Amino acid sequence: MLRGTIGILFLASLALARVGYGPGEQDWGYVDVRPGAHMFYWLYYTTADVVQYTDRPLVIWLQGGPGASSTGYGNFEELGPLTLEGEERNFTWVRNYNVLFIDNPVGSGFSYVDDQSLLTKTNEEIANDLVTFMKEFYRRHPEFQLIDLHIFSESYGGKMAAEFAYVLDKEIKLGNIVCQLKSAGLGDAWISPIDSMISWAPYLWDIGAVDREGERRVAAATELTRIALDEGRFVDSTNLWGYTEQVISEVTYGIDFYNVLFKKTYRDAMAKIQDLRMDRPS
């Protein structure tokens, strides 16, 4: 009976699928999550070899920041069907799942507000907007109500995904939304930044990316950040966090923060180090 229901909803929603930018069928548009607050999404229907796309789960991708664009960075730089250069990506998630990129919170990417006072200020407000978004998304795509939903995120998106999943689960239990929420995945979640930073120096030493002097310099910059944070000097601590990353780039000769196995040419690394030296705080 459930499979028959999915089939009916699948046929009813075919009109929404469009040919977009890249392989496979897609849908995109705006949802007004509050008066004057407009959230943009980009849905990729899976290109998996299945009878119908509802045979595969729906995956939501939330970028970090807060303020980074899921439809931009997450889509073209990480897991969408095309790279930033417009070439097909052979490891795209769309090959296995339906992927929904959401520019969140409002003000990120193509999402916008009519007045800056409508920008969100807390993770709870962000989560409430996302739940409102999902209610309208399911109204437009009712077939997805009956298939598994997984929420994935990275960096600051880890905070948003956790709160979003929590609020969504409450709404499901209250009967305010039909949704098959199964999991929330937090990738390199920026939940406690200082705790992440404290791990950097020993981690870089353990993988052989720095010598003892490099480890000492990273640890020293991290300690300055921790002191500023403990003293409530949040602007200073944020700037010192950036400075710590500059130190890491210098002592590792330009290691990639998202993939420590990524190798850069010596020329590129030295050019980056020179730029960092010019920006170093006195």
XYZ file of C-alpha atoms in Angstrom:
282
model
C 0.000 0.000 0.000
C 2.819 2.395 0.916
C 4.629 1.719 -2.356
C 1.418 2.344 -4.285
C 0.944 5.651 -2.489
C 4.493 6.687 -3.340
C 3.842 5.806 -6.974
C 0.749 8.036 -7.110
C 2.602 10.943 -5.501
C 5.532 10.341 -7.845
C 3.312 10.746 -10.894
C 1.611 13.800 -9.412
C 4.926 15.592 -8.916
C 6.519 14.845 -12.285
C 5.447 18.252 -13.556
C 7.827 19.902 -11.069
C 10.917 18.149 -12.434
C 12.813 20.328 -14.879
C 15.931 20.238 -16.983
C 18.415 22.411 -15.158
C 22.140 23.016 -15.153
C 23.849 19.661 -15.288
C 22.709 16.055 -15.674
C 19.405 14.699 -14.453
C 16.123 16.327 -13.541
C 15.993 19.121 -11.010
C 13.749 21.608 -9.278
C 14.520 24.926 -7.651
C 12.745 27.902 -6.231
C 11.929 29.972 -3.175
C 9.955 29.320 -0.019
C 8.756 32.237 2.093
C 9.646 31.010 5.571
C 8.409 34.252 7.138
C 6.907 37.414 5.667
C 9.833 39.078 3.928
C 12.203 36.115 4.385
C 12.785 34.048 1.245
C 14.729 30.774 1.298
C 16.190 29.341 -1.919
C 16.603 25.637 -2.635
C 17.959 23.478 -5.431
C 16.793 19.860 -5.648
C 18.610 17.237 -7.693
C 16.678 14.053 -8.397
C 18.971 11.056 -8.186
C 20.465 9.714 -11.390
C 20.775 6.235 -9.850
C 19.677 3.271 -11.945
C 16.328 2.835 -10.199
C 12.725 2.481 -11.321
C 11.829 5.857 -9.825
C 13.719 8.419 -7.798
C 11.641 7.710 -4.698
C 13.483 4.396 -4.437
C 16.335 6.408 -2.941
C 16.395 8.613 0.201
C 16.353 12.389 0.287
C 19.525 14.037 1.596
C 19.583 17.662 2.733
C 22.921 19.488 2.604
C 23.536 22.476 4.878
C 26.688 24.538 4.422
C 28.647 26.191 7.218
C 29.552 29.784 7.886
C 26.993 30.635 8.952
C 26.343 32.309 5.651
C 28.028 30.033 3.113
C 25.897 28.926 0.172
C 24.862 25.278 -0.067
C 23.677 25.694 -3.655
C 26.987 27.329 -4.507
C 29.876 25.930 -2.487
C 28.444 22.598 -1.376
C 26.982 21.981 -4.798
C 29.817 22.979 -7.126
C 32.849 22.565 -4.866
C 31.961 19.406 -2.976
C 29.204 16.969 -3.886
C 26.928 18.219 -6.667
C 26.878 16.711 -10.176
C 29.073 19.448 -11.684
C 32.306 21.109 -10.638
C 32.796 24.861 -10.583
C 34.275 24.526 -14.068
C 31.103 22.844 -15.341
C 32.642 19.383 -15.617
C 30.775 16.293 -14.451
C 31.878 15.061 -11.023
C 32.311 11.293 -10.888
C 31.722 11.030 -7.130
C 28.613 13.180 -6.815
C 26.085 12.191 -4.161
C 23.348 12.628 -6.759
C 24.373 9.299 -8.265
C 22.977 7.570 -5.195
C 20.560 9.976 -3.515
C 18.110 12.773 -4.104
C 20.017 15.820 -2.874
C 18.399 19.010 -1.622
C 20.699 22.017 -1.258
C 19.253 24.815 0.888
C 20.757 28.298 1.104
C 20.421 28.696 4.839
C 20.062 30.817 6.914
C 18.190 33.491 4.986
C 20.749 35.939 3.667
C 23.006 33.111 2.446
C 23.509 32.481 -1.254
C 20.323 33.242 -3.169
C 18.192 33.358 -0.012
C 17.356 36.903 0.995
C 15.301 39.130 3.262
C 13.382 42.291 2.468
C 14.830 43.976 5.542
C 17.967 43.166 7.533
C 15.927 43.026 10.729
C 14.530 39.739 9.388
C 17.906 37.985 9.469
C 18.104 35.183 12.033
C 20.094 35.707 15.216
C 19.989 32.289 16.918
C 20.231 28.641 15.930
C 16.661 28.192 17.165
C 15.423 30.816 14.700
C 17.402 29.118 11.937
C 15.862 25.749 12.810
C 12.342 27.172 12.872
C 12.860 28.645 9.404
C 14.095 25.285 8.126
C 11.095 23.434 9.539
C 8.782 25.985 7.927
C 10.689 25.450 4.699
C 10.228 21.678 4.910
C 6.486 21.977 5.400
C 6.195 23.917 2.154
C 8.720 21.707 0.375
C 6.667 18.631 1.251
C 3.527 20.392 0.052
C 5.193 20.877 -3.324
C 6.849 17.440 -3.323
C 4.527 15.192 -1.293
C 6.217 12.016 -2.543
C 9.247 12.804 -0.376
C 7.138 12.674 2.784
C 7.159 8.892 2.593
C 10.850 8.241 1.951
C 13.784 8.434 4.351
C 15.277 11.846 5.097
C 18.899 12.392 6.129
C 20.278 15.807 7.110
C 23.980 16.356 6.426
C 26.122 19.364 7.170
C 29.642 20.618 7.651
C 31.443 23.184 9.791
C 28.974 25.618 11.419
C 26.272 23.684 9.602
C 26.772 21.095 12.340
C 25.141 23.447 14.832
C 22.291 24.226 12.466
C 21.715 20.589 11.494
C 21.535 19.425 15.107
C 19.029 22.121 16.068
C 17.071 21.595 12.850
C 16.803 17.838 13.412
C 15.748 18.404 17.032
C 12.961 20.851 16.154
C 11.865 18.776 13.155
C 11.635 15.658 15.324
C 9.419 17.521 17.798
C 7.136 18.682 14.985
C 6.889 15.113 13.679
C 5.899 13.806 17.113
C 3.313 16.569 17.486
C 1.796 15.549 14.160
C 2.521 18.911 12.548
C 4.515 17.430 9.662
C 4.774 14.060 7.924
C 8.457 13.253 7.562
C 10.616 10.122 7.720
C 13.605 11.668 9.502
C 16.273 8.991 9.936
C 19.557 10.716 10.732
C 21.594 13.890 11.046
C 25.235 13.783 9.976
C 27.703 16.382 11.250
C 30.858 16.686 9.159
C 33.819 18.522 10.758
C 31.179 20.226 12.895
C 32.222 23.628 14.260
C 30.325 23.048 17.499
C 33.068 24.020 19.961
C 35.682 25.934 17.956
C 38.267 26.273 20.717
C 38.225 22.528 21.417
C 38.772 21.871 17.723
C 41.636 24.360 17.647
C 43.362 22.804 20.654
C 43.570 19.527 18.722
C 45.272 21.092 15.698
C 48.885 21.270 16.900
C 49.151 17.668 18.182
C 47.227 16.369 15.169
C 49.542 18.087 12.697
C 52.529 16.644 14.575
C 51.017 13.157 14.636
C 50.511 13.090 10.862
C 53.985 14.473 10.209
C 52.793 17.783 8.779
C 54.923 19.909 11.140
C 58.158 19.634 13.071
C 58.380 20.423 16.784
C 58.906 24.121 16.129
C 55.841 24.213 13.889
C 53.810 22.398 16.522
C 54.959 24.918 19.137
C 53.973 27.894 16.983
C 50.502 26.502 16.261
C 49.960 25.698 19.937
C 51.107 29.191 20.964
C 48.703 30.885 18.543
C 45.903 28.627 19.779
C 46.658 29.560 23.386
C 46.375 33.265 22.549
C 42.969 32.514 21.026
C 41.852 30.606 24.119
C 42.912 33.422 26.456
C 41.024 36.019 24.416
C 37.936 33.798 24.412
C 38.090 33.212 28.177
C 38.364 36.962 28.732
C 35.303 37.624 26.589
C 37.266 39.390 23.848
C 35.298 37.708 21.091
C 36.422 39.908 18.199
C 40.043 39.379 19.208
C 39.531 35.638 19.584
C 37.994 35.456 16.108
C 40.916 37.376 14.618
C 43.386 35.161 16.477
C 41.628 32.078 15.137
C 42.286 33.408 11.643
C 45.881 34.144 12.603
C 46.303 30.579 13.880
C 45.188 29.278 10.503
C 47.740 31.568 8.871
C 50.445 30.075 11.081
C 49.334 26.572 10.090
C 49.476 27.456 6.403
C 52.994 28.774 6.866
C 54.508 25.966 8.941
C 52.900 23.251 6.782
C 53.710 24.965 3.478
C 50.081 25.428 2.548
C 48.309 22.302 3.810
C 44.689 22.017 2.674
C 42.341 22.468 5.646
C 39.681 20.224 4.118
C 41.994 17.443 2.957
C 45.396 17.109 4.613
C 46.421 14.637 1.893
C 46.075 17.306 -0.775
C 49.446 18.269 -2.203
C 50.170 21.728 -3.558
C 53.144 22.693 -5.667
C 56.088 24.279 -3.901
C 55.631 27.479 -5.902
C 51.961 27.808 -4.945
C 52.731 27.080 -1.301
C 55.501 29.670 -1.099
C 53.328 32.279 -2.832
C 50.573 31.669 -0.288
C 53.033 31.938 2.599
C 54.300 35.262 1.255
C 50.724 36.583 1.115
C 50.120 35.444 4.679
C 53.264 37.157 5.912
C 52.045 40.434 4.437
C 48.755 40.075 6.360
C 50.263 38.911 9.660
C 49.236 41.030 12.675
C 52.059 42.990 14.262
